[in-house]
mmCIF file with all atom_site columns, C-alpha atoms in Angstrom:
data_model
loop_
_atom_site.group_PDB
_atom_site.id
_atom_site.type_symbol
_atom_site.label_atom_id
_atom_site.label_alt_id
_atom_site.label_comp_id
_atom_site.label_asym_id
_atom_site.label_entity_id
_atom_site.label_seq_id
_atom_site.pdbx_PDB_ins_code
_atom_site.Cartn_x
_atom_site.Cartn_y
_atom_site.Cartn_z
_atom_site.occupancy
_atom_site.B_iso_or_equiv
_atom_site.pdbx_formal_charge
_atom_site.auth_seq_id
_atom_site.auth_comp_id
_atom_site.auth_asym_id
_atom_site.auth_atom_id
_atom_site.pdbx_PDB_model_num
ATOM 1   C CA . CYS A 1 1   ? -6.539  11.964  -4.765  1.00 0.00 ? 18  CYS A CA 1
ATOM 2   C CA . ILE A 1 2   ? -5.154  8.436   -4.372  1.00 0.00 ? 19  ILE A CA 1
ATOM 3   C CA . HIS A 1 3   ? -4.390  7.666   -0.727  1.00 0.00 ? 20  HIS A CA 1
ATOM 4   C CA . TRP A 1 4   ? -3.663  4.038   -1.642  1.00 0.00 ? 21  TRP A CA 1
ATOM 5   C CA . LEU A 1 5   ? -4.410  1.786   -4.607  1.00 0.00 ? 22  LEU A CA 1
ATOM 6   C CA . THR A 1 6   ? -5.848  -1.576  -3.659  1.00 0.00 ? 23  THR A CA 1
ATOM 7   C CA . GLU A 1 7   ? -3.964  -4.478  -5.266  1.00 0.00 ? 24  GLU A CA 1
ATOM 8   C CA . SER A 1 8   ? -1.237  -2.236  -6.634  1.00 0.00 ? 25  SER A CA 1
ATOM 9   C CA . LYS A 1 9   ? 1.162   -5.209  -6.725  1.00 0.00 ? 26  LYS A CA 1
ATOM 10  C CA . PHE A 1 10  ? -0.832  -8.414  -7.349  1.00 0.00 ? 27  PHE A CA 1
ATOM 11  C CA . GLY A 1 11  ? -4.359  -9.845  -7.595  1.00 0.00 ? 28  GLY A CA 1
ATOM 12  C CA . ASN A 1 12  ? -7.302  -9.621  -9.984  1.00 0.00 ? 29  ASN A CA 1
ATOM 13  C CA . LEU A 1 13  ? -7.750  -5.897  -9.450  1.00 0.00 ? 30  LEU A CA 1
ATOM 14  C CA . ASN A 1 14  ? -4.086  -5.407  -10.386 1.00 0.00 ? 31  ASN A CA 1
ATOM 15  C CA . LYS A 1 15  ? -4.779  -7.210  -13.665 1.00 0.00 ? 32  LYS A CA 1
ATOM 16  C CA . LEU A 1 16  ? -7.707  -4.856  -14.250 1.00 0.00 ? 33  LEU A CA 1
ATOM 17  C CA . TRP A 1 17  ? -5.532  -1.768  -13.517 1.00 0.00 ? 34  TRP A CA 1
ATOM 18  C CA . LYS A 1 18  ? -3.081  -3.023  -16.152 1.00 0.00 ? 35  LYS A CA 1
ATOM 19  C CA . GLU A 1 19  ? -5.795  -3.930  -18.659 1.00 0.00 ? 36  GLU A CA 1
ATOM 20  C CA . ILE A 1 20  ? -7.332  -0.439  -18.581 1.00 0.00 ? 37  ILE A CA 1
ATOM 21  C CA . GLY A 1 21  ? -3.896  1.207   -18.720 1.00 0.00 ? 38  GLY A CA 1
ATOM 22  C CA . ALA A 1 22  ? -3.923  2.684   -15.201 1.00 0.00 ? 39  ALA A CA 1
ATOM 23  C CA . LEU A 1 23  ? -0.747  0.731   -14.403 1.00 0.00 ? 40  LEU A CA 1
ATOM 24  C CA . ASP A 1 24  ? 1.931   -0.596  -16.680 1.00 0.00 ? 41  ASP A CA 1
ATOM 25  C CA . ASP A 1 25  ? 5.412   -2.038  -16.299 1.00 0.00 ? 42  ASP A CA 1
ATOM 26  C CA . THR A 1 26  ? 6.903   1.462   -16.095 1.00 0.00 ? 43  THR A CA 1
ATOM 27  C CA . THR A 1 27  ? 4.570   2.744   -13.350 1.00 0.00 ? 44  THR A CA 1
ATOM 28  C CA . LYS A 1 28  ? 6.469   3.176   -10.116 1.00 0.00 ? 45  LYS A CA 1
ATOM 29  C CA . ILE A 1 29  ? 4.478   2.303   -7.002  1.00 0.00 ? 46  ILE A CA 1
ATOM 30  C CA . VAL A 1 30  ? 5.516   4.082   -3.822  1.00 0.00 ? 47  VAL A CA 1
ATOM 31  C CA . ASN A 1 31  ? 5.116   2.372   -0.452  1.00 0.00 ? 48  ASN A CA 1
ATOM 32  C CA . PHE A 1 32  ? 5.543   4.867   2.351   1.00 0.00 ? 49  PHE A CA 1
ATOM 33  C CA . ASP A 1 33  ? 6.855   4.227   5.874   1.00 0.00 ? 50  ASP A CA 1
ATOM 34  C CA . TYR A 1 34  ? 3.543   5.261   7.370   1.00 0.00 ? 51  TYR A CA 1
ATOM 35  C CA . TYR A 1 35  ? -0.083  5.452   6.292   1.00 0.00 ? 52  TYR A CA 1
ATOM 36  C CA . ASN A 1 36  ? -1.089  8.593   8.139   1.00 0.00 ? 53  ASN A CA 1
ATOM 37  C CA . GLN A 1 37  ? -0.163  10.809  11.064  1.00 0.00 ? 54  GLN A CA 1
ATOM 38  C CA . ALA A 1 38  ? -2.311  12.372  13.767  1.00 0.00 ? 55  ALA A CA 1
ATOM 39  C CA . ILE A 1 39  ? -0.928  15.565  15.292  1.00 0.00 ? 56  ILE A CA 1
ATOM 40  C CA . LYS A 1 40  ? -2.318  16.919  18.543  1.00 0.00 ? 57  LYS A CA 1
ATOM 41  C CA . GLY A 1 41  ? -0.502  19.826  20.141  1.00 0.00 ? 58  GLY A CA 1
ATOM 42  C CA . ASN A 1 42  ? 3.182   18.899  20.308  1.00 0.00 ? 59  ASN A CA 1
ATOM 43  C CA . GLU A 1 43  ? 2.549   15.164  19.895  1.00 0.00 ? 60  GLU A CA 1
ATOM 44  C CA . THR A 1 44  ? 2.568   13.186  16.652  1.00 0.00 ? 61  THR A CA 1
ATOM 45  C CA . PHE A 1 45  ? 1.227   9.657   16.240  1.00 0.00 ? 62  PHE A CA 1
ATOM 46  C CA . SER A 1 46  ? 2.377   7.796   13.119  1.00 0.00 ? 63  SER A CA 1
ATOM 47  C CA . TYR A 1 47  ? 0.504   4.847   11.629  1.00 0.00 ? 64  TYR A CA 1
ATOM 48  C CA . TYR A 1 48  ? 3.651   2.946   10.677  1.00 0.00 ? 65  TYR A CA 1
ATOM 49  C CA . LEU A 1 49  ? 3.237   0.183   8.127   1.00 0.00 ? 66  LEU A CA 1
ATOM 50  C CA . ASP A 1 50  ? 5.818   -1.988  9.837   1.00 0.00 ? 67  ASP A CA 1
ATOM 51  C CA . THR A 1 51  ? 3.672   -3.738  12.456  1.00 0.00 ? 68  THR A CA 1
ATOM 52  C CA . GLN A 1 52  ? 6.462   -3.776  15.054  1.00 0.00 ? 69  GLN A CA 1
ATOM 53  C CA . LYS A 1 53  ? 6.940   -0.029  14.683  1.00 0.00 ? 70  LYS A CA 1
ATOM 54  C CA . LEU A 1 54  ? 3.175   0.522   14.789  1.00 0.00 ? 71  LEU A CA 1
ATOM 55  C CA . GLU A 1 55  ? 2.849   -1.509  17.974  1.00 0.00 ? 72  GLU A CA 1
ATOM 56  C CA . ALA A 1 56  ? 5.749   0.398   19.582  1.00 0.00 ? 73  ALA A CA 1
ATOM 57  C CA . GLU A 1 57  ? 4.167   3.700   18.537  1.00 0.00 ? 74  GLU A CA 1
ATOM 58  C CA . MET A 1 58  ? 0.829   2.720   20.062  1.00 0.00 ? 75  MET A CA 1
ATOM 59  C CA . MET A 1 59  ? 2.503   1.440   23.241  1.00 0.00 ? 76  MET A CA 1
ATOM 60  C CA . ARG A 1 60  ? 4.314   4.771   23.551  1.00 0.00 ? 77  ARG A CA 1
ATOM 61  C CA . PHE A 1 61  ? 0.950   6.419   24.222  1.00 0.00 ? 78  PHE A CA 1
ATOM 62  C CA . ALA A 1 62  ? -0.727  3.539   26.110  1.00 0.00 ? 79  ALA A CA 1
ATOM 63  C CA . GLU A 1 63  ? -2.153  4.267   29.539  1.00 0.00 ? 80  GLU A CA 1
ATOM 64  C CA . GLY A 1 64  ? -2.502  1.070   31.538  1.00 0.00 ? 81  GLY A CA 1
ATOM 65  C CA . ASP A 1 65  ? -3.015  -2.620  30.861  1.00 0.00 ? 82  ASP A CA 1
ATOM 66  C CA . GLY A 1 66  ? -6.405  -2.070  29.218  1.00 0.00 ? 83  GLY A CA 1
ATOM 67  C CA . ASP A 1 67  ? -4.838  0.040   26.468  1.00 0.00 ? 84  ASP A CA 1
ATOM 68  C CA . LYS A 1 68  ? -2.049  -2.518  26.023  1.00 0.00 ? 85  LYS A CA 1
ATOM 69  C CA . LYS A 1 69  ? -4.567  -5.364  25.535  1.00 0.00 ? 86  LYS A CA 1
ATOM 70  C CA . LEU A 1 70  ? -6.474  -3.346  22.951  1.00 0.00 ? 87  LEU A CA 1
ATOM 71  C CA . ILE A 1 71  ? -3.228  -2.555  21.128  1.00 0.00 ? 88  ILE A CA 1
ATOM 72  C CA . LYS A 1 72  ? -2.260  -6.264  21.023  1.00 0.00 ? 89  LYS A CA 1
ATOM 73  C CA . ARG A 1 73  ? -5.718  -7.091  19.628  1.00 0.00 ? 90  ARG A CA 1
ATOM 74  C CA . PHE A 1 74  ? -5.451  -4.342  16.995  1.00 0.00 ? 91  PHE A CA 1
ATOM 75  C CA . ILE A 1 75  ? -1.941  -5.360  15.904  1.00 0.00 ? 92  ILE A CA 1
ATOM 76  C CA . LYS A 1 76  ? -2.961  -9.037  15.731  1.00 0.00 ? 93  LYS A CA 1
ATOM 77  C CA . GLY A 1 77  ? -5.771  -8.079  13.341  1.00 0.00 ? 94  GLY A CA 1
ATOM 78  C CA . VAL A 1 78  ? -3.429  -6.024  11.134  1.00 0.00 ? 95  VAL A CA 1
ATOM 79  C CA . LYS A 1 79  ? -0.931  -8.914  10.996  1.00 0.00 ? 96  LYS A CA 1
ATOM 80  C CA . ILE A 1 80  ? -3.677  -11.401 10.070  1.00 0.00 ? 97  ILE A CA 1
ATOM 81  C CA . CYS A 1 81  ? -4.880  -9.112  7.281   1.00 0.00 ? 98  CYS A CA 1
ATOM 82  C CA . LYS A 1 82  ? -1.304  -8.552  6.095   1.00 0.00 ? 99  LYS A CA 1
ATOM 83  C CA . ARG A 1 83  ? -0.635  -12.305 5.823   1.00 0.00 ? 100 ARG A CA 1
ATOM 84  C CA . ASN A 1 84  ? -4.023  -13.202 4.398   1.00 0.00 ? 101 ASN A CA 1
ATOM 85  C CA . ALA A 1 85  ? -4.866  -10.417 1.991   1.00 0.00 ? 102 ALA A CA 1
ATOM 86  C CA . ILE A 1 86  ? -8.017  -11.595 0.242   1.00 0.00 ? 103 ILE A CA 1
ATOM 87  C CA . THR A 1 87  ? -6.980  -11.445 -3.360  1.00 0.00 ? 104 THR A CA 1
ATOM 88  C CA . THR A 1 88  ? -7.691  -14.030 -5.974  1.00 0.00 ? 105 THR A CA 1
ATOM 89  C CA . HIS A 1 89  ? -5.754  -14.928 -9.063  1.00 0.00 ? 106 HIS A CA 1
ATOM 90  C CA . LYS A 1 90  ? -8.725  -15.852 -11.196 1.00 0.00 ? 107 LYS A CA 1
ATOM 91  C CA . PRO A 1 91  ? -12.407 -14.882 -11.205 1.00 0.00 ? 108 PRO A CA 1
ATOM 92  C CA . TYR A 1 92  ? -14.667 -16.751 -8.788  1.00 0.00 ? 109 TYR A CA 1
ATOM 93  C CA . PHE A 1 93  ? -16.734 -18.334 -11.575 1.00 0.00 ? 110 PHE A CA 1
ATOM 94  C CA . GLN A 1 94  ? -13.540 -20.109 -12.768 1.00 0.00 ? 111 GLN A CA 1
ATOM 95  C CA . TRP A 1 95  ? -12.723 -21.607 -9.354  1.00 0.00 ? 112 TRP A CA 1
ATOM 96  C CA . ASN A 1 96  ? -12.645 -25.367 -9.073  1.00 0.00 ? 113 ASN A CA 1
ATOM 97  C CA . PHE A 1 97  ? -13.233 -27.333 -5.854  1.00 0.00 ? 114 PHE A CA 1
ATOM 98  C CA . LEU A 1 98  ? -9.569  -27.084 -4.773  1.00 0.00 ? 115 LEU A CA 1
ATOM 99  C CA . ASP A 1 99  ? -9.536  -23.310 -5.344  1.00 0.00 ? 116 ASP A CA 1
ATOM 100 C CA . LYS A 1 100 ? -12.563 -22.967 -3.076  1.00 0.00 ? 117 LYS A CA 1
ATOM 101 C CA . LEU A 1 101 ? -11.037 -25.162 -0.362  1.00 0.00 ? 118 LEU A CA 1
ATOM 102 C CA . HIS A 1 102 ? -7.768  -23.225 -0.503  1.00 0.00 ? 119 HIS A CA 1
ATOM 103 C CA . PHE A 1 103 ? -9.632  -19.941 -0.174  1.00 0.00 ? 120 PHE A CA 1
ATOM 104 C CA . ILE A 1 104 ? -11.703 -21.141 2.791   1.00 0.00 ? 121 ILE A CA 1
ATOM 105 C CA . PHE A 1 105 ? -8.868  -22.692 4.779   1.00 0.00 ? 122 PHE A CA 1
ATOM 106 C CA . PHE A 1 106 ? -5.983  -20.376 3.935   1.00 0.00 ? 123 PHE A CA 1
ATOM 107 C CA . LYS A 1 107 ? -7.684  -16.998 3.416   1.00 0.00 ? 124 LYS A CA 1
ATOM 108 C CA . ALA A 1 108 ? -11.198 -16.781 4.832   1.00 0.00 ? 125 ALA A CA 1
ATOM 109 C CA . LEU A 1 109 ? -10.910 -18.724 8.097   1.00 0.00 ? 126 LEU A CA 1
ATOM 110 C CA . PRO A 1 110 ? -7.835  -16.891 9.441   1.00 0.00 ? 127 PRO A CA 1
ATOM 111 C CA . ILE A 1 111 ? -9.583  -13.568 8.822   1.00 0.00 ? 128 ILE A CA 1
ATOM 112 C CA . ALA A 1 112 ? -13.053 -14.670 9.979   1.00 0.00 ? 129 ALA A CA 1
ATOM 113 C CA . SER A 1 113 ? -12.511 -14.189 13.716  1.00 0.00 ? 130 SER A CA 1
ATOM 114 C CA . THR A 1 114 ? -10.943 -10.763 13.164  1.00 0.00 ? 131 THR A CA 1
ATOM 115 C CA . LEU A 1 115 ? -13.673 -9.759  10.722  1.00 0.00 ? 132 LEU A CA 1
ATOM 116 C CA . LYS A 1 116 ? -16.449 -10.928 13.053  1.00 0.00 ? 133 LYS A CA 1
ATOM 117 C CA . ARG A 1 117 ? -15.071 -9.084  16.057  1.00 0.00 ? 134 ARG A CA 1
ATOM 118 C CA . ASP A 1 118 ? -13.814 -5.935  14.360  1.00 0.00 ? 135 ASP A CA 1
ATOM 119 C CA . SER A 1 119 ? -16.700 -5.408  11.938  1.00 0.00 ? 136 SER A CA 1
ATOM 120 C CA . GLN A 1 120 ? -19.143 -5.133  14.849  1.00 0.00 ? 137 GLN A CA 1
ATOM 121 C CA . LEU A 1 121 ? -17.362 -2.076  16.304  1.00 0.00 ? 138 LEU A CA 1
ATOM 122 C CA . SER A 1 122 ? -17.077 1.309   14.679  1.00 0.00 ? 139 SER A CA 1
ATOM 123 C CA . LEU A 1 123 ? -13.688 2.964   14.610  1.00 0.00 ? 140 LEU A CA 1
ATOM 124 C CA . GLY A 1 124 ? -15.069 5.659   16.933  1.00 0.00 ? 141 GLY A CA 1
ATOM 125 C CA . GLU A 1 125 ? -16.375 3.068   19.419  1.00 0.00 ? 142 GLU A CA 1
ATOM 126 C CA . PHE A 1 126 ? -13.009 1.313   19.450  1.00 0.00 ? 143 PHE A CA 1
ATOM 127 C CA . ALA A 1 127 ? -11.238 4.639   20.027  1.00 0.00 ? 144 ALA A CA 1
ATOM 128 C CA . GLN A 1 128 ? -13.425 5.317   23.073  1.00 0.00 ? 145 GLN A CA 1
ATOM 129 C CA . MET A 1 129 ? -12.276 2.038   24.661  1.00 0.00 ? 146 MET A CA 1
ATOM 130 C CA . PHE A 1 130 ? -8.795  3.533   25.183  1.00 0.00 ? 147 PHE A CA 1
ATOM 131 C CA . LYS A 1 131 ? -7.809  5.567   28.245  1.00 0.00 ? 148 LYS A CA 1
ATOM 132 C CA . SER A 1 132 ? -5.095  7.367   26.289  1.00 0.00 ? 149 SER A CA 1
ATOM 133 C CA . PRO A 1 133 ? -6.401  10.662  24.857  1.00 0.00 ? 150 PRO A CA 1
ATOM 134 C CA . MET A 1 134 ? -3.734  10.527  22.129  1.00 0.00 ? 151 MET A CA 1
ATOM 135 C CA . LEU A 1 135 ? -4.737  7.022   20.988  1.00 0.00 ? 152 LEU A CA 1
ATOM 136 C CA . GLN A 1 136 ? -8.397  8.086   21.001  1.00 0.00 ? 153 GLN A CA 1
ATOM 137 C CA . PHE A 1 137 ? -7.471  11.118  18.908  1.00 0.00 ? 154 PHE A CA 1
ATOM 138 C CA . ALA A 1 138 ? -5.278  9.105   16.519  1.00 0.00 ? 155 ALA A CA 1
ATOM 139 C CA . LEU A 1 139 ? -7.965  6.485   15.891  1.00 0.00 ? 156 LEU A CA 1
ATOM 140 C CA . LYS A 1 140 ? -10.592 9.152   15.269  1.00 0.00 ? 157 LYS A CA 1
ATOM 141 C CA . ASN A 1 141 ? -8.325  11.050  12.858  1.00 0.00 ? 158 ASN A CA 1
ATOM 142 C CA . THR A 1 142 ? -7.339  8.543   10.193  1.00 0.00 ? 159 THR A CA 1
ATOM 143 C CA . LEU A 1 143 ? -8.376  8.774   6.555   1.00 0.00 ? 160 LEU A CA 1
ATOM 144 C CA . ILE A 1 144 ? -11.266 6.442   7.452   1.00 0.00 ? 161 ILE A CA 1
ATOM 145 C CA . PRO A 1 145 ? -14.398 7.990   9.004   1.00 0.00 ? 162 PRO A CA 1
ATOM 146 C CA . CYS A 1 146 ? -15.186 7.144   12.667  1.00 0.00 ? 163 CYS A CA 1
ATOM 147 C CA . GLU A 1 147 ? -18.544 5.592   11.800  1.00 0.00 ? 164 GLU A CA 1
ATOM 148 C CA . TYR A 1 148 ? -16.920 2.931   9.582   1.00 0.00 ? 165 TYR A CA 1
ATOM 149 C CA . SER A 1 149 ? -16.144 -0.440  11.102  1.00 0.00 ? 166 SER A CA 1
ATOM 150 C CA . LEU A 1 150 ? -12.846 -0.991  12.867  1.00 0.00 ? 167 LEU A CA 1
ATOM 151 C CA . TYR A 1 151 ? -12.177 -3.752  10.334  1.00 0.00 ? 168 TYR A CA 1
ATOM 152 C CA . SER A 1 152 ? -11.934 -1.146  7.564   1.00 0.00 ? 169 SER A CA 1
ATOM 153 C CA . LEU A 1 153 ? -8.835  0.360   9.228   1.00 0.00 ? 170 LEU A CA 1
ATOM 154 C CA . VAL A 1 154 ? -7.377  -3.028  10.239  1.00 0.00 ? 171 VAL A CA 1
ATOM 155 C CA . SER A 1 155 ? -7.723  -4.458  6.720   1.00 0.00 ? 172 SER A CA 1
ATOM 156 C CA . THR A 1 156 ? -6.464  -1.250  5.076   1.00 0.00 ? 173 THR A CA 1
ATOM 157 C CA . LEU A 1 157 ? -3.340  -1.235  7.240   1.00 0.00 ? 174 LEU A CA 1
ATOM 158 C CA . GLY A 1 158 ? -2.858  -4.960  6.557   1.00 0.00 ? 175 GLY A CA 1
ATOM 159 C CA . GLY A 1 159 ? -3.075  -4.482  2.784   1.00 0.00 ? 176 GLY A CA 1
ATOM 160 C CA . ILE A 1 160 ? -0.744  -1.496  2.814   1.00 0.00 ? 177 ILE A CA 1
ATOM 161 C CA . ALA A 1 161 ? 1.691   -3.291  5.137   1.00 0.00 ? 178 ALA A CA 1
ATOM 162 C CA . ALA A 1 162 ? 1.749   -6.188  2.653   1.00 0.00 ? 179 ALA A CA 1
ATOM 163 C CA . GLN A 1 163 ? 2.847   -3.602  0.061   1.00 0.00 ? 180 GLN A CA 1
ATOM 164 C CA . ASN A 1 164 ? -0.191  -4.375  -2.066  1.00 0.00 ? 181 ASN A CA 1
ATOM 165 C CA . ALA A 1 165 ? -1.831  -0.972  -1.663  1.00 0.00 ? 182 ALA A CA 1
ATOM 166 C CA . GLY A 1 166 ? 0.811   1.554   -2.663  1.00 0.00 ? 183 GLY A CA 1
ATOM 167 C CA . VAL A 1 167 ? 0.494   4.890   -4.414  1.00 0.00 ? 184 VAL A CA 1
ATOM 168 C CA . PRO A 1 168 ? 1.276   5.219   -8.141  1.00 0.00 ? 185 PRO A CA 1
ATOM 169 C CA . LEU A 1 169 ? 3.926   7.884   -8.676  1.00 0.00 ? 186 LEU A CA 1
ATOM 170 C CA . GLY A 1 170 ? 2.322   10.936  -10.225 1.00 0.00 ? 187 GLY A CA 1
ATOM 171 C CA . GLY A 1 171 ? -0.915  10.489  -8.295  1.00 0.00 ? 188 GLY A CA 1
ATOM 172 C CA . SER A 1 172 ? -4.455  10.717  -9.587  1.00 0.00 ? 189 SER A CA 1
ATOM 173 C CA . LEU A 1 173 ? -3.795  12.871  -12.644 1.00 0.00 ? 190 LEU A CA 1
ATOM 174 C CA . SER A 1 174 ? -1.138  10.526  -14.050 1.00 0.00 ? 191 SER A CA 1
ATOM 175 C CA . PHE A 1 175 ? -3.361  7.550   -13.191 1.00 0.00 ? 192 PHE A CA 1
ATOM 176 C CA . ALA A 1 176 ? -6.314  9.072   -15.082 1.00 0.00 ? 193 ALA A CA 1
ATOM 177 C CA . ASN A 1 177 ? -4.143  10.165  -18.013 1.00 0.00 ? 194 ASN A CA 1
ATOM 178 C CA . ARG A 1 178 ? -2.787  6.625   -18.464 1.00 0.00 ? 195 ARG A CA 1
ATOM 179 C CA . ILE A 1 179 ? -6.381  5.327   -18.654 1.00 0.00 ? 196 ILE A CA 1
ATOM 180 C CA . LYS A 1 180 ? -7.270  8.096   -21.147 1.00 0.00 ? 197 LYS A CA 1
ATOM 181 C CA . THR A 1 181 ? -4.229  7.268   -23.300 1.00 0.00 ? 198 THR A CA 1
ATOM 182 C CA . LYS A 1 182 ? -5.099  3.548   -23.367 1.00 0.00 ? 199 LYS A CA 1
ATOM 183 C CA . PHE A 1 183 ? -8.726  4.364   -24.230 1.00 0.00 ? 200 PHE A CA 1
ATOM 184 C CA . GLU A 1 184 ? -7.614  6.587   -27.123 1.00 0.00 ? 201 GLU A CA 1
ATOM 185 C CA . GLN A 1 185 ? -5.138  3.923   -28.347 1.00 0.00 ? 202 GLN A CA 1
ATOM 186 C CA . LEU A 1 186 ? -8.084  1.550   -28.590 1.00 0.00 ? 203 LEU A CA 1
ATOM 187 C CA . GLY A 1 187 ? -9.992  4.037   -30.758 1.00 0.00 ? 204 GLY A CA 1
ATOM 188 C CA . GLY A 1 188 ? -12.008 5.806   -28.082 1.00 0.00 ? 205 GLY A CA 1
ATOM 189 C CA . LYS A 1 189 ? -12.577 9.538   -28.067 1.00 0.00 ? 206 LYS A CA 1
ATOM 190 C CA . VAL A 1 190 ? -12.589 11.670  -24.938 1.00 0.00 ? 207 VAL A CA 1
ATOM 191 C CA . PHE A 1 191 ? -14.618 14.880  -24.893 1.00 0.00 ? 208 PHE A CA 1
ATOM 192 C CA . LEU A 1 192 ? -13.676 17.408  -22.227 1.00 0.00 ? 209 LEU A CA 1
ATOM 193 C CA . ARG A 1 193 ? -15.763 20.449  -21.248 1.00 0.00 ? 210 ARG A CA 1
ATOM 194 C CA . SER A 1 194 ? -18.620 19.287  -23.452 1.00 0.00 ? 211 SER A CA 1
#
C-alpha cells in the first residue's frame, strides 16, 4: 500500500522511479487535501497539507497557551521542511564545491535546528506535552508509529505539503506492474508462484 511516494515530482529518487518504470509521463500523481485523519468519538482531526489549514485545525482543539506554543513550533517545522525539502539533482559524488555550499546554506542549515530539536523527541513524547486529549490522540494515531521521532512526521508533512510525496493513481499494484513491464521490456523474466 502506498501512503505517499517520496520525490513523486522531482529529485534523484524521482529519476530512479522513472528509470525503473515505476513512474512515466502518463502516471497521474494525486495530492490529497489531507494526509490522515484521527477520529475519536464524534470528533475528527484532519492533518491538512495546507499549513494554514493544519494550524487552524490544531488550534481548534488547543487547550491553553502551552498547546498553542507547541502548535506554532510544530507548524514552523513543517513549513521549514516544505520549503527546504532535501532533494538533490545529481548524486553526491558528482557535487562540486559550489553544490556543497549551496546544500549547506540553503538546505541543511535551515532544517538543522528543526532536526536537532524534533529528532530528540518521539512522536508519543511530543503528544504527551499537549493538554488537549484530541491533539494527544491525533498525534498518536498517524501513519507513523509513536516511538519514531517527531521529525519523521514533521518532514513527512513538509514533503507532502510541497507536493513532492503524492500517491500514484492506481496504487501499489499499478506501481509494481509498471516496474514489471519495464523489466520485461529490457529482457527480464518474472516468475510468479515458483
